[in-house]
CSV table of C-alpha atoms and ligand atoms in Angstrom, one decimal:
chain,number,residue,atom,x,y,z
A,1,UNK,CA,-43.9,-95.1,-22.0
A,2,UNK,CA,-47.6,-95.9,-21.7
A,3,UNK,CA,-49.0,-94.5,-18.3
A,4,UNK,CA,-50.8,-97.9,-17.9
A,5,UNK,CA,-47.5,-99.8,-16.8
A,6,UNK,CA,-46.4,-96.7,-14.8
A,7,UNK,CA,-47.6,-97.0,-10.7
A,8,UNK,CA,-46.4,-93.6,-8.9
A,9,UNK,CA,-47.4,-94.6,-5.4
A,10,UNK,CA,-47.9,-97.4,-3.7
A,11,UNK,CA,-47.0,-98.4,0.5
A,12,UNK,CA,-45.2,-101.0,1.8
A,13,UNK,CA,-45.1,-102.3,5.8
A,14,UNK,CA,-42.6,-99.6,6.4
A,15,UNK,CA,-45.7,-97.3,6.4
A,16,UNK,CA,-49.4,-98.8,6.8
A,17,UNK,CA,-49.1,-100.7,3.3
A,18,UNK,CA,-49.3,-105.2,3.8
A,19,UNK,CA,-46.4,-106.0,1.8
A,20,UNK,CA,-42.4,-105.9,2.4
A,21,UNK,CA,-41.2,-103.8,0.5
A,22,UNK,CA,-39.5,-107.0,-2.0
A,23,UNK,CA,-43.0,-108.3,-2.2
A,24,UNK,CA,-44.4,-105.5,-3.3
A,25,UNK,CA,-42.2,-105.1,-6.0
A,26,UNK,CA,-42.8,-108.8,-6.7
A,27,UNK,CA,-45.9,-107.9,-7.5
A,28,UNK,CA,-45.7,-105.2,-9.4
A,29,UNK,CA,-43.3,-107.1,-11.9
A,30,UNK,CA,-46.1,-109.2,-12.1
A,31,UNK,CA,-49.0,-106.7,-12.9
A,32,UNK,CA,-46.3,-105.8,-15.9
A,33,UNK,CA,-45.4,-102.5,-14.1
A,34,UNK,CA,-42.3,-101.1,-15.7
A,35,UNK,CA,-41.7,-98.1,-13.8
A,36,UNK,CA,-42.8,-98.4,-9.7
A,37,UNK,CA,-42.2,-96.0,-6.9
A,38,UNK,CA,-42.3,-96.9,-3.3
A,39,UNK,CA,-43.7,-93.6,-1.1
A,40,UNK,CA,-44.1,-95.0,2.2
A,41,UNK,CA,-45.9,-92.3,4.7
A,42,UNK,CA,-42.9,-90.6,6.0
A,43,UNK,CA,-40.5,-93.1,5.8
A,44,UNK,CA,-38.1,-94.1,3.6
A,45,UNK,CA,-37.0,-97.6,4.7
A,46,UNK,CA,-38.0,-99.4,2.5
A,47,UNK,CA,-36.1,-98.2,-0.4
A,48,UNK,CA,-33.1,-99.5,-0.4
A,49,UNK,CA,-35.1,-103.6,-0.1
A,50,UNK,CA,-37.4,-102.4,-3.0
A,51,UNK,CA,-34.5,-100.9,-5.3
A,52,UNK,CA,-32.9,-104.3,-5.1
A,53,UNK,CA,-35.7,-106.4,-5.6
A,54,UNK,CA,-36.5,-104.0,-8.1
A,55,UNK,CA,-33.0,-104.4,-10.1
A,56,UNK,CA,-33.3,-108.6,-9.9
A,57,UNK,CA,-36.7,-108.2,-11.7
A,58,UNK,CA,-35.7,-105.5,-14.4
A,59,UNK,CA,-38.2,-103.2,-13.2
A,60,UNK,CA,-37.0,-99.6,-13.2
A,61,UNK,CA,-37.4,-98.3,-9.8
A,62,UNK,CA,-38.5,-94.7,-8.6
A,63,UNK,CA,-37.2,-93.8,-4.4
A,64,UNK,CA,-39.9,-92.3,-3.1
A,65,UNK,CA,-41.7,-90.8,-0.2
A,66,UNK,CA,-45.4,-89.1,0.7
A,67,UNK,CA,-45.1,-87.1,3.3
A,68,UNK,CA,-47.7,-85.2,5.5
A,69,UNK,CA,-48.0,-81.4,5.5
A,70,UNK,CA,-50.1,-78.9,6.8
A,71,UNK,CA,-52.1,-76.4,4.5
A,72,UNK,CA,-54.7,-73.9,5.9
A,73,UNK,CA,-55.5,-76.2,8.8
A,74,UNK,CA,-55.9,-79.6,5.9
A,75,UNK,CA,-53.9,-82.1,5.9
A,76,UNK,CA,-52.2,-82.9,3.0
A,77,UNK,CA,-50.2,-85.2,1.3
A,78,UNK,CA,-46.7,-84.7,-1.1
A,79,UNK,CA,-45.2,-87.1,-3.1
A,80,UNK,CA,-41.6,-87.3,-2.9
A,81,UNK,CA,-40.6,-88.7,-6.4
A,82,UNK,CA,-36.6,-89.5,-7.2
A,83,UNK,CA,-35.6,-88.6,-3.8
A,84,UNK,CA,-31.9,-89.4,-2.6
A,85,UNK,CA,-32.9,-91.0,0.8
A,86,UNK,CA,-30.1,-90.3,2.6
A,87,UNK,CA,-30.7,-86.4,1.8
A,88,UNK,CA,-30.0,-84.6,5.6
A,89,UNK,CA,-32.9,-82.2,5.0
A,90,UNK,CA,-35.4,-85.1,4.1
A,91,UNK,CA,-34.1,-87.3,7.1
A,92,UNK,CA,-34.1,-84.9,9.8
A,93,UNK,CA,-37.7,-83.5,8.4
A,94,UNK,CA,-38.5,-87.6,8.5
A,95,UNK,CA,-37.2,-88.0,11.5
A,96,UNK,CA,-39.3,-85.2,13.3
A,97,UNK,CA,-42.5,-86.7,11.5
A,98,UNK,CA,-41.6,-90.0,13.6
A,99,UNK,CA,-41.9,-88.3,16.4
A,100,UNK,CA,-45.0,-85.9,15.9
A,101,UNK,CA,-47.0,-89.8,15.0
A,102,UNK,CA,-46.0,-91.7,17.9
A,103,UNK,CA,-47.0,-88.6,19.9
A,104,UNK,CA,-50.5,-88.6,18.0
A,105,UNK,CA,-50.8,-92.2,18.2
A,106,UNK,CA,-50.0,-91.9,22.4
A,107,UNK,CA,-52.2,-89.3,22.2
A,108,UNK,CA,-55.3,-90.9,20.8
A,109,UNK,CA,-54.3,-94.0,23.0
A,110,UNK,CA,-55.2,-92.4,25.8
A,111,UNK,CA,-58.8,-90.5,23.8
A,112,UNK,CA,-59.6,-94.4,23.9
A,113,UNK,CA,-59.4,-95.1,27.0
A,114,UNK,CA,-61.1,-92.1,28.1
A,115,UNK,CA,-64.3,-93.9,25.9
A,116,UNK,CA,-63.6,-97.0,28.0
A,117,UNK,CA,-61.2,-98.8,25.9
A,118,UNK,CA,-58.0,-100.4,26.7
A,119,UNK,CA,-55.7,-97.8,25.4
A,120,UNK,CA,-52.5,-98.8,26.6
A,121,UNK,CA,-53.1,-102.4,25.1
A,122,UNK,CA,-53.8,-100.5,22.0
A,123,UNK,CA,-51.0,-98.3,22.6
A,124,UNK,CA,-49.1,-101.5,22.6
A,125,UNK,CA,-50.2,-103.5,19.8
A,126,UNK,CA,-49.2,-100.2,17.5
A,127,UNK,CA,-45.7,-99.8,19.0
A,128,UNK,CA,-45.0,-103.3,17.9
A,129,UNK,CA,-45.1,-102.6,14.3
A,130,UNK,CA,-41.5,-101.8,13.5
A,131,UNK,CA,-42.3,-99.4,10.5
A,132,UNK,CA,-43.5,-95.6,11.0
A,133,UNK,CA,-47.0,-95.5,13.2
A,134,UNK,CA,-50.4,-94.6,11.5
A,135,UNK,CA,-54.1,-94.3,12.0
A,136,UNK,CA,-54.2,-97.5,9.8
A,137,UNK,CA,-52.0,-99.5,12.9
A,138,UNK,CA,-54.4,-98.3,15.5
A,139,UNK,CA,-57.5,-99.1,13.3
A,140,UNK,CA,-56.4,-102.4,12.8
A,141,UNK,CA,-55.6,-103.1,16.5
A,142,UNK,CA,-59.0,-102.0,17.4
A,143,UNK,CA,-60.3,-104.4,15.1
A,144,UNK,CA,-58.4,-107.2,16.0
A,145,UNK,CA,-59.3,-106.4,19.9
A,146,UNK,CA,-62.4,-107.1,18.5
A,147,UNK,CA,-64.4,-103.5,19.4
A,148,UNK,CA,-65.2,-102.7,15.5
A,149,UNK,CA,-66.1,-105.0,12.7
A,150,UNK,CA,-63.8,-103.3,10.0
A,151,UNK,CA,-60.9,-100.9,9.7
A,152,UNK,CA,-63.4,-98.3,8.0
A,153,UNK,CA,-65.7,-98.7,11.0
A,154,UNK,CA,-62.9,-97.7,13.5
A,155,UNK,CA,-62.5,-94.4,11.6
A,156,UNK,CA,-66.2,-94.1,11.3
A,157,UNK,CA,-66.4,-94.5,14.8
A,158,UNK,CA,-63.3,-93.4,16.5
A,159,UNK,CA,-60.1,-91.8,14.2
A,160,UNK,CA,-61.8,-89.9,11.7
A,161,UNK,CA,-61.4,-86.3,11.9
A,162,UNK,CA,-63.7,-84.9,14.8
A,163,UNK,CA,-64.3,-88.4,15.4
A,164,UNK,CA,-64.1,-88.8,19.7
A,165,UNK,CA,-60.6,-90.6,19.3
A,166,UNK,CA,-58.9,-88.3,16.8
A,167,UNK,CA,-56.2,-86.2,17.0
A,168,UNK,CA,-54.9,-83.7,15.0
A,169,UNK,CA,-51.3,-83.5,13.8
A,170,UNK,CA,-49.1,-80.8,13.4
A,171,UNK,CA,-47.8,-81.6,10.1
A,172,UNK,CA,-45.0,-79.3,9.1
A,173,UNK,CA,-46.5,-76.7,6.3
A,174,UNK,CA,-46.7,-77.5,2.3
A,175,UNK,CA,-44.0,-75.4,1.5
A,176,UNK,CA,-41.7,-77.1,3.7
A,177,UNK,CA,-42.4,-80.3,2.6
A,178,UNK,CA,-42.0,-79.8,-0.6
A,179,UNK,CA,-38.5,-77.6,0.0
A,180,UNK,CA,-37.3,-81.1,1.6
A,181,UNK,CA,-38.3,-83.0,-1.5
A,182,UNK,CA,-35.8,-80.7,-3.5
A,183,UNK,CA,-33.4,-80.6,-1.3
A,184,UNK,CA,-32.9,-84.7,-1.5
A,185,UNK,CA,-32.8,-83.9,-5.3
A,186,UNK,CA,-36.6,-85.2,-6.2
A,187,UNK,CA,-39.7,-83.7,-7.5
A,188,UNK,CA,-42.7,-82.7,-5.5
A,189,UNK,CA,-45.8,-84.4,-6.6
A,190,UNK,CA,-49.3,-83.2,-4.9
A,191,UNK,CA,-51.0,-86.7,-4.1
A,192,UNK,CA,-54.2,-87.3,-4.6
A,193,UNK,CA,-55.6,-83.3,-5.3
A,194,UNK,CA,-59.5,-83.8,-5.6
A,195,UNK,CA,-59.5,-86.3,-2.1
A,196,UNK,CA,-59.1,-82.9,-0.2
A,197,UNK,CA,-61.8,-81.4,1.0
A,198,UNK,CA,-62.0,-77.6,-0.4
A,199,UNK,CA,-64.6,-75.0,-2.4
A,200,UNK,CA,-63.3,-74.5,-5.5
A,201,UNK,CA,-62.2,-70.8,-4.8
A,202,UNK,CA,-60.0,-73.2,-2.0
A,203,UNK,CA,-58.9,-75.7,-4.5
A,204,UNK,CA,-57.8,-72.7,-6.6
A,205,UNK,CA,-55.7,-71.1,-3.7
A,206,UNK,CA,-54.1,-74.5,-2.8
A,207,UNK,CA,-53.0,-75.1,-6.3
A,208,UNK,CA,-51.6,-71.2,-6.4
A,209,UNK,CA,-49.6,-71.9,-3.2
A,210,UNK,CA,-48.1,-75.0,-4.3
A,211,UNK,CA,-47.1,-73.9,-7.4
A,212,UNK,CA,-45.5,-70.5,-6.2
A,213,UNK,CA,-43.7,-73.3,-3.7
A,214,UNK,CA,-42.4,-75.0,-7.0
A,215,UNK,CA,-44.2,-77.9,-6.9
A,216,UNK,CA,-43.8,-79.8,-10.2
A,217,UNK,CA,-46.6,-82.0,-10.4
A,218,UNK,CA,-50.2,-83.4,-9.4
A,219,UNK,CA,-51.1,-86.6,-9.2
A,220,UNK,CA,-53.2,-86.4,-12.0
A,221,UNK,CA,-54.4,-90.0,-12.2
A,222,UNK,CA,-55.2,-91.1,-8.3
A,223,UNK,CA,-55.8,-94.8,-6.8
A,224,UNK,CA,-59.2,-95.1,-6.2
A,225,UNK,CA,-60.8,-91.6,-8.4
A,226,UNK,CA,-62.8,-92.3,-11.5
A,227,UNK,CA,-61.8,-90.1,-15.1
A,228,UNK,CA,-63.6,-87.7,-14.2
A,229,UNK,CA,-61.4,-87.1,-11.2
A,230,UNK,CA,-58.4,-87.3,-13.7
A,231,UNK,CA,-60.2,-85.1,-16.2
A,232,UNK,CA,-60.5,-82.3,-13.7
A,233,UNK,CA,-56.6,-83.1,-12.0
A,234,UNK,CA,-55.4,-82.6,-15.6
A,235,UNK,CA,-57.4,-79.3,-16.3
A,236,UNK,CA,-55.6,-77.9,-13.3
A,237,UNK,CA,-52.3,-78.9,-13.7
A,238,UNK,CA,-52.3,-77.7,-17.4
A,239,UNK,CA,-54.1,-74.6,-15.9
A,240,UNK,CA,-51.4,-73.9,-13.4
A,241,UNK,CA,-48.2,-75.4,-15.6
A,242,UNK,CA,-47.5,-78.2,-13.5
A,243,UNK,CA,-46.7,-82.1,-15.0
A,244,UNK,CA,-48.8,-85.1,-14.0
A,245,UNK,CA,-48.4,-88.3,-12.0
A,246,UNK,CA,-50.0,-91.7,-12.0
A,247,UNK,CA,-50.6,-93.4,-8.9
A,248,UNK,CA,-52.4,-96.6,-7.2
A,249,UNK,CA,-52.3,-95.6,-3.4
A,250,UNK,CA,-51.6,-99.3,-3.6
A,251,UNK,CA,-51.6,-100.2,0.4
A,252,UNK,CA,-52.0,-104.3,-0.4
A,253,UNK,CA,-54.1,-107.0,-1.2
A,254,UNK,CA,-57.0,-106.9,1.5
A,255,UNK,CA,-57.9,-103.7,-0.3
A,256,UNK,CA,-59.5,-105.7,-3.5
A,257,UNK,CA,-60.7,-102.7,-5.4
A,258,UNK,CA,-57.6,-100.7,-5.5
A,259,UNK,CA,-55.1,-103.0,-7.3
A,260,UNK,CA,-51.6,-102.0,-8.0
A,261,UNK,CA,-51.1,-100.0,-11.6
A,262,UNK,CA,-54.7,-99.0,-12.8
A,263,UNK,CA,-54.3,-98.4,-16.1
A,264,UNK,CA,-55.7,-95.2,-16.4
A,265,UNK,CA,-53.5,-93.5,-18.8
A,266,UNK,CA,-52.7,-89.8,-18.8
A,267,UNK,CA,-54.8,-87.3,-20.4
A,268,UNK,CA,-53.6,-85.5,-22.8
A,269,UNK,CA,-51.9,-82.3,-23.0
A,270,UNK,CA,-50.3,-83.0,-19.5
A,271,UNK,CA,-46.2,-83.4,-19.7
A,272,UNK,CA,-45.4,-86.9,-17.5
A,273,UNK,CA,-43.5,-86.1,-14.2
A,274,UNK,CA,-41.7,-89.5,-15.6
A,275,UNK,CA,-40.5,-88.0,-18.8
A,276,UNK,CA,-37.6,-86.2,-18.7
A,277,UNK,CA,-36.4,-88.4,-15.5
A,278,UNK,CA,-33.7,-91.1,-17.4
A,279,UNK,CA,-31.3,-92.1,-15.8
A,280,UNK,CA,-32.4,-90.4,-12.4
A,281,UNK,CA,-34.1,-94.0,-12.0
A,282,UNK,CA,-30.6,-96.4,-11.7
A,283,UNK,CA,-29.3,-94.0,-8.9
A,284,UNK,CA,-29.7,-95.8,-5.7
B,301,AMP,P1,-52.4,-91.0,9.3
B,301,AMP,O1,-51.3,-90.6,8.2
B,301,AMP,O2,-51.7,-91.7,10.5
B,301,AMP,O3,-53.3,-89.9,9.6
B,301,AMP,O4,-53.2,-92.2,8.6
B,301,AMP,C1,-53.8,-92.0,7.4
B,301,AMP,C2,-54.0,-93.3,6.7
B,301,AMP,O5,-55.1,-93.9,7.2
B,301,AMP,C3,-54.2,-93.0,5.2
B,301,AMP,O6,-53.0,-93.0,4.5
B,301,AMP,C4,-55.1,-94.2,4.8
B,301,AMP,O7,-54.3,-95.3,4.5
B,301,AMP,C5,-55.8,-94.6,6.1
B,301,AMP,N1,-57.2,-94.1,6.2
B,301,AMP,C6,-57.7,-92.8,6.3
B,301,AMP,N2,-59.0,-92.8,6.3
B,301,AMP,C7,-59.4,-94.1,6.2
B,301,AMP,C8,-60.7,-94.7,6.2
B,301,AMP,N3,-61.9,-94.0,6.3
B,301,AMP,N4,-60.8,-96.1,6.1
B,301,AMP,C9,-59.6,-96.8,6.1
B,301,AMP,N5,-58.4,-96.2,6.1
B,301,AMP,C10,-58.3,-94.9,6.1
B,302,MN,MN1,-52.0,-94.9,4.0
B,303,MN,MN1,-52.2,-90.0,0.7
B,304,MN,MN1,-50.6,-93.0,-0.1
């Protein structure tokens, strides 16, 4: 299969992304993806919508999840891919991530009103989103309160990290999340490996650690990152023997330049994380 009709990660409203998960895959059958994960940010709700919508509009769906982890004091971000979502060891792990983001989401609730804001009407206005709470919810309620112009402007301002309203989270550590990825039966993907911020010596030492965790694959091809982002992702995973992923980071419409499926295709002389994966995709 062509990696241009393959989309590896994408976000629905059970997580910070715009659509329902049904909509989404709507979508996609319309972009003429034939393989589509879901990976919400720590939640796996939407899976079970999508794989139906997914099965009325012959598009071979992937269960998925991208779940936050702690590495040397970075946040970082693994791709559950061909996860069984009822897995205990995925749902408890879930389940505690629920809890550390409404914690951080309280927590930076109350950083804003410190700065003179109205917190717990912020507070609010997050907690009323049904789906897993994110810096995205509390951006967007700052702009539609009206004190920032644009979501980008209330991390700028407010959420970024060091930023005055920002909070760090105590993600639980790389290893772990990818152990939980195996343990519901799917395969760890790094997302998005040249986003993080790291020297190269770093970059070298994070790639070491997640393979010796058994990580199986980078996200070679990443939403948003040119080739020569997908040149350099594929250097390293050959480097290190792990297989590749394609992903949007699709999180809707309102974000024009990141559509769902860019067709940037796999470079070669890295093994798909899709390939040897048949049948794995029917399962829920
Ligand atoms: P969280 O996991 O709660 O820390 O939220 C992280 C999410 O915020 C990411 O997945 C992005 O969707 C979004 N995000 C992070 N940085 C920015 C930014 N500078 N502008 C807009 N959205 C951002
Ligand atoms: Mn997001
Ligand atoms: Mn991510
Ligand atoms: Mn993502």
């Amino acid at each position: 299969m062509d990696s241009g009709s393959v989309d590896l990660h994408t976000h629905s409203r059970c997580s910070d992304g715009e659509l329902e998960p049904a909509e989404l895959v709507d979508r996609a059958a319309e972009s003429g993806i034939e393989l589509l994960a879901l990976t919400d940010h720590d939640s796996v709700a939407g899976i079970s919508a999508a794989a139906a919508q997914a099965r009325s509009r012959s598009i071979r769906f992937v269960p998925g999840v991208e779940i936050s982890a702690s590495w040397r004091a970075q946040t970082l971000h693994v791709l559950g891919l061909w996860i069984d979502p009822a897995a205990a060891a995925l749902t408890e792990l879930l389940a505690a991530q629920r809890e550390r983001r409404r914690a951080r989401v309280a927590a930076m609730c109350a950083k804003l009103a410190r700065a003179g804001l109205p917190g717990d009407a912020l507070h609010a206005r997050v907690c009323a989103h049904d789906g897993v709470p994110t810096r995205t919810h509390l951006a967007l309620a700052l702009v539609e309160a009206g004190h920032v112009r644009t979501a980008e402007d209330a991390f700028r301002k407010y959420l970024g990290q060091g930023k005055r309203a920002h909070v760090p989270a105590d993600w639980p550590p790389l290893a772990q999340a990818v152990a939980a990825v195996h343990a519901a039966g799917g395969r760890a993907v790094l997302a998005h490996p040249a986003r993080y911020r790291l020297s190269g010596g770093g970059r070298r030492a994070l790639l070491a650690d997640f393979t010796a965790a058994r990580g199986d694959a980078l996200e070679v091809v990443a939403g948003g990152n040119g080739v020569q982002f997908a040149e350099a992702c594929a250097a390293w995973a050959r480097q290190f023997g792990l297989a590749g992923s394609v992903g949007s980071d699709y999180h809707g419409p309102r974000q024009t330049w990141n559509p769902l499926g860019r067709s940037l295709k796999l470079p070669d002389g890295v093994v798909p994380v899709w390939r040897d994966a048949p049948g794995r995709w029917e399962r829920i």
